[in-house]
C-alpha positions as a Python dict, from the first residue, in 0.01 Angstrom:
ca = {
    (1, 'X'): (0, 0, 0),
    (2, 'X'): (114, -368, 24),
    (3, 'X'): (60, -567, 291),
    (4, 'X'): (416, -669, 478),
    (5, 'X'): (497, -960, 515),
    (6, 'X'): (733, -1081, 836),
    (7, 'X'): (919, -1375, 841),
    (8, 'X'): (847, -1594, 1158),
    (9, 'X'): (1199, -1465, 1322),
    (10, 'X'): (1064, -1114, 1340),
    (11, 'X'): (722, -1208, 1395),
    (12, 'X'): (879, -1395, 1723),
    (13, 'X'): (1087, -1126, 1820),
    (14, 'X'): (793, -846, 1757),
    (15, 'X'): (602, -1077, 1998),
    (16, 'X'): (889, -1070, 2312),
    (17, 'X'): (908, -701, 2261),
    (18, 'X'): (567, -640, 2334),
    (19, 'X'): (605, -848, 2633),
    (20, 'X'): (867, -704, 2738),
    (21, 'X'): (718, -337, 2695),
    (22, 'X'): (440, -485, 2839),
    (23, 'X'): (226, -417, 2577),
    (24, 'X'): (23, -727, 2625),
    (25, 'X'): (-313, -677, 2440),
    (26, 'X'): (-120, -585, 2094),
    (27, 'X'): (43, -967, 2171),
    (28, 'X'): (-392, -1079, 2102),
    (29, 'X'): (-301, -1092, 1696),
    (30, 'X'): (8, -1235, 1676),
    (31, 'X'): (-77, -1562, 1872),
    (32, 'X'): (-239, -1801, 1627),
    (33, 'X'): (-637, -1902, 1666),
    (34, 'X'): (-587, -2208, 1821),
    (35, 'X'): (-278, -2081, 2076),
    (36, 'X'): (-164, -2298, 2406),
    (37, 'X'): (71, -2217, 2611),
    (38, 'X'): (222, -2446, 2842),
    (39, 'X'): (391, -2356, 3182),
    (40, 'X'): (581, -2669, 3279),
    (41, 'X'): (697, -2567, 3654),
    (42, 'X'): (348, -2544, 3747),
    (43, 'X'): (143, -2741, 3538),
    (44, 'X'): (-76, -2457, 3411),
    (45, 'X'): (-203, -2458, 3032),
    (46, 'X'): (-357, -2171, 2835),
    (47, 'X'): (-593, -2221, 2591),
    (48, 'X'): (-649, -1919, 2359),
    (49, 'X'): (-468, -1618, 2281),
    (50, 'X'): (-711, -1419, 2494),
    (51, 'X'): (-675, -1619, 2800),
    (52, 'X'): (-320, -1589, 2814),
    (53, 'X'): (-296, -1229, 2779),
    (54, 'X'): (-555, -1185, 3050),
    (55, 'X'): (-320, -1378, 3312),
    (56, 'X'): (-4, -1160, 3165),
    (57, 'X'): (-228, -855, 3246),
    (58, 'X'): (-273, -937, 3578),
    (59, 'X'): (40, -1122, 3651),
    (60, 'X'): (245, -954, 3955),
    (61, 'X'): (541, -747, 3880),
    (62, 'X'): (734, -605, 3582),
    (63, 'X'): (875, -919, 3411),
    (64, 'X'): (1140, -821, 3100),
    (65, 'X'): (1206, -1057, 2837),
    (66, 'X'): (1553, -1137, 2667),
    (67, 'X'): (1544, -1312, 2315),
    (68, 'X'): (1888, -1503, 2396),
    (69, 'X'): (1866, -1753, 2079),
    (70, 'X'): (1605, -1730, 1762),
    (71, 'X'): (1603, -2056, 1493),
    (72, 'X'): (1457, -1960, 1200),
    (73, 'X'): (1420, -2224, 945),
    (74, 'X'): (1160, -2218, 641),
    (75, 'X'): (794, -2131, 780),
    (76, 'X'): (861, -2207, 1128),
    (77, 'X'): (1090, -2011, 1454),
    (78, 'X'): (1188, -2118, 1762),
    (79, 'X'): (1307, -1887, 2064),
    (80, 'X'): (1481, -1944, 2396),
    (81, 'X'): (1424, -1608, 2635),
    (82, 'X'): (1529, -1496, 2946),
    (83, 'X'): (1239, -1403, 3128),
    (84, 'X'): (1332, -1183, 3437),
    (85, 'X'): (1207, -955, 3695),
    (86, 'X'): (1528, -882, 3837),
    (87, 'X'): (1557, -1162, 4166),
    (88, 'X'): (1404, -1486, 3999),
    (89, 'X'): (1513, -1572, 3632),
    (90, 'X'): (1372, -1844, 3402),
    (91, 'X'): (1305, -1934, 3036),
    (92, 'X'): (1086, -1918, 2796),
    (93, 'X'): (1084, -2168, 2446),
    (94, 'X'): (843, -2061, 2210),
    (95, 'X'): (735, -2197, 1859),
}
């Protein structure tokens, strides 16, 4: 069987879905080998994929996530998404 092959839109919008099922440790291959993520408001950085998923494993409360735009262009995509857990509200821009 051939391998398939996602574009980066639905490899971006694979990823939010399994955050927002909370499905955290199937995130681990989808983040790239040298992933960072930065959390402006606070000043906290994340370096590697397992790192990050560790925090969103033991983060507090049941976040959902909200693709509201995707920008797919060539080999790259960019999302803006609602991240929510129903009284505070902020966004997420991933690329």
């Amino acid at each position: 069987m051939a391998a398939m092959i996602r574009t980066p839109g639905a490899l971006a919008l694979e990823l939010w879905r399994l955050f927002d099922e909370a499905r955290f440790a199937e995130v681990e291959p989808l983040l790239a080998p040298d992933f960072v993520c930065e959390w402006p408001q606070t000043g906290e950085i994340f370096r590697g994929a397992a790192n990050f998923i560790a925090v969103q494993e033991n983060y507090p409360g049941r976040w959902r996530c909200t693709v509201e735009r995707l920008i797919e262009s060539g080999a790259e995509a960019v999302t803006r998404t609602r991240v929510s857990e129903g009284r505070t509200h902020t966004f997420a821009l991933s690329f």
